[in-house]
Amino acid sequence: NRADISFDVQTGPIVHASVEGARLWPWTRNKLLPVYQQSGLTPELIQEGRQNLMAYFREKGFFDVHVETEARAQPDGITILYQVDKGKRKRIEGAEFTGNKHFDEDELQEHVRVKEASLLSKGSYDGDSIKTLQAFYQSKGYNQVKVTPQFNTKGDDVVVTFVVEEGPQDIVETF
């Protein structure tokens, strides 16, 4: 009981990615752009690369960053161009919360990683703070919580505002 199986494989175009307007180390570019990590090319992969670049530069203090994408067909394949406009680097003035009804700002502050600017530092922001804050709310029974960051600029400073939509609290009465 044997059968000969043959496959007819047609390869797609070779995909290249290029980042203009910002300098990235090759290993950082390969980590941020999913076209280097997966086979195939979809609009979702291009968008994911755009979001990754924006998150990366926000963590570096460029909160006004804009990333435009363009796909160019060329004789040797397809080139995805990510055009980055970092804007001016800003100092972090602090973190604020809106929409929080059941927890005060001091308690929420413990779950985010936003470091205010000091004499030698412009401060730092970690994008994982959103997941951490959502996990805190979910551990308290708010399973439909949504947290969205906003970056409100004041001159050369920025305030990171976490907009919280708590949703209803799930309560277990008896086991």
PDB file of N, CA, C and O in Angstrom, residues 95-97 100 102-112 116 133 136-137:
ATOM      1  N   ALA A  95       2.091  60.048  34.454  1.00  0.00           N
ATOM      2  CA  ALA A  95       1.028  59.175  33.980  1.00  0.00           C
ATOM      3  C   ALA A  95      -0.263  59.546  34.687  1.00  0.00           C
ATOM      4  O   ALA A  95      -0.264  59.889  35.869  1.00  0.00           O
ATOM      5  N   GLU A  96      -1.359  59.504  33.936  1.00  0.00           N
ATOM      6  CA  GLU A  96      -2.677  59.793  34.490  1.00  0.00           C
ATOM      7  C   GLU A  96      -3.637  58.693  34.070  1.00  0.00           C
ATOM      8  O   GLU A  96      -3.357  57.931  33.140  1.00  0.00           O
ATOM      9  N   PHE A  97      -4.775  58.633  34.734  1.00  0.00           N
ATOM     10  CA  PHE A  97      -5.787  57.632  34.436  1.00  0.00           C
ATOM     11  C   PHE A  97      -7.141  58.311  34.320  1.00  0.00           C
ATOM     12  O   PHE A  97      -7.450  59.205  35.109  1.00  0.00           O
ATOM     13  N   ASN A 100     -11.358  55.330  35.493  1.00  0.00           N
ATOM     14  CA  ASN A 100     -11.225  54.403  36.618  1.00  0.00           C
ATOM     15  C   ASN A 100     -12.192  54.820  37.722  1.00  0.00           C
ATOM     16  O   ASN A 100     -12.084  55.907  38.259  1.00  0.00           O
ATOM     17  N   HIS A 102     -13.322  52.290  40.229  1.00  0.00           N
ATOM     18  CA  HIS A 102     -13.237  51.417  41.392  1.00  0.00           C
ATOM     19  C   HIS A 102     -11.847  51.345  42.029  1.00  0.00           C
ATOM     20  O   HIS A 102     -11.691  50.757  43.089  1.00  0.00           O
ATOM     21  N   PHE A 103     -10.848  51.920  41.372  1.00  0.00           N
ATOM     22  CA  PHE A 103      -9.494  51.902  41.929  1.00  0.00           C
ATOM     23  C   PHE A 103      -8.907  53.301  41.800  1.00  0.00           C
ATOM     24  O   PHE A 103      -9.105  53.972  40.782  1.00  0.00           O
ATOM     25  N   ASP A 104      -8.184  53.743  42.831  1.00  0.00           N
ATOM     26  CA  ASP A 104      -7.606  55.088  42.763  1.00  0.00           C
ATOM     27  C   ASP A 104      -6.300  55.071  41.977  1.00  0.00           C
ATOM     28  O   ASP A 104      -5.728  54.012  41.698  1.00  0.00           O
ATOM     29  N   GLU A 105      -5.836  56.254  41.623  1.00  0.00           N
ATOM     30  CA  GLU A 105      -4.649  56.389  40.768  1.00  0.00           C
ATOM     31  C   GLU A 105      -3.399  55.787  41.409  1.00  0.00           C
ATOM     32  O   GLU A 105      -2.571  55.214  40.707  1.00  0.00           O
ATOM     33  N   ASP A 106      -3.265  55.915  42.734  1.00  0.00           N
ATOM     34  CA  ASP A 106      -2.087  55.355  43.394  1.00  0.00           C
ATOM     35  C   ASP A 106      -2.015  53.843  43.224  1.00  0.00           C
ATOM     36  O   ASP A 106      -0.946  53.279  42.991  1.00  0.00           O
ATOM     37  N   GLU A 107      -3.171  53.172  43.322  1.00  0.00           N
ATOM     38  CA  GLU A 107      -3.190  51.725  43.171  1.00  0.00           C
ATOM     39  C   GLU A 107      -2.905  51.319  41.722  1.00  0.00           C
ATOM     40  O   GLU A 107      -2.171  50.370  41.467  1.00  0.00           O
ATOM     41  N   LEU A 108      -3.433  52.070  40.766  1.00  0.00           N
ATOM     42  CA  LEU A 108      -3.193  51.762  39.355  1.00  0.00           C
ATOM     43  C   LEU A 108      -1.757  52.060  38.950  1.00  0.00           C
ATOM     44  O   LEU A 108      -1.179  51.372  38.108  1.00  0.00           O
ATOM     45  N   GLN A 109      -1.166  53.092  39.572  1.00  0.00           N
ATOM     46  CA  GLN A 109       0.205  53.490  39.256  1.00  0.00           C
ATOM     47  C   GLN A 109       1.190  52.351  39.516  1.00  0.00           C
ATOM     48  O   GLN A 109       2.205  52.231  38.829  1.00  0.00           O
ATOM     49  N   GLU A 110       0.866  51.484  40.488  1.00  0.00           N
ATOM     50  CA  GLU A 110       1.744  50.365  40.812  1.00  0.00           C
ATOM     51  C   GLU A 110       1.825  49.344  39.682  1.00  0.00           C
ATOM     52  O   GLU A 110       2.754  48.535  39.643  1.00  0.00           O
ATOM     53  N   HIS A 111       0.874  49.369  38.757  1.00  0.00           N
ATOM     54  CA  HIS A 111       0.790  48.353  37.709  1.00  0.00           C
ATOM     55  C   HIS A 111       1.247  48.841  36.337  1.00  0.00           C
ATOM     56  O   HIS A 111       1.143  48.105  35.357  1.00  0.00           O
ATOM     57  N   VAL A 112       1.729  50.066  36.256  1.00  0.00           N
ATOM     58  CA  VAL A 112       2.227  50.575  34.974  1.00  0.00           C
ATOM     59  C   VAL A 112       3.693  50.948  35.113  1.00  0.00           C
ATOM     60  O   VAL A 112       4.164  51.292  36.193  1.00  0.00           O
ATOM     61  N   GLU A 116       8.940  59.004  35.098  1.00  0.00           N
ATOM     62  CA  GLU A 116       8.975  60.438  34.816  1.00  0.00           C
ATOM     63  C   GLU A 116      10.394  60.891  34.483  1.00  0.00           C
ATOM     64  O   GLU A 116      11.369  60.298  34.939  1.00  0.00           O
ATOM     65  N   LEU A 133      -2.028  46.370  33.252  1.00  0.00           N
ATOM     66  CA  LEU A 133      -3.190  47.030  33.835  1.00  0.00           C
ATOM     67  C   LEU A 133      -4.463  46.231  33.556  1.00  0.00           C
ATOM     68  O   LEU A 133      -5.314  46.074  34.443  1.00  0.00           O
ATOM     69  N   PHE A 136      -4.544  43.254  35.872  1.00  0.00           N
ATOM     70  CA  PHE A 136      -4.935  43.642  37.225  1.00  0.00           C
ATOM     71  C   PHE A 136      -6.455  43.740  37.329  1.00  0.00           C
ATOM     72  O   PHE A 136      -7.066  43.195  38.245  1.00  0.00           O
ATOM     73  N   TYR A 137      -7.077  44.447  36.378  1.00  0.00           N
ATOM     74  CA  TYR A 137      -8.534  44.582  36.390  1.00  0.00           C
ATOM     75  C   TYR A 137      -9.218  43.223  36.256  1.00  0.00           C
ATOM     76  O   TYR A 137     -10.204  42.935  36.933  1.00  0.00           O
TER      77      TYR A 137
END
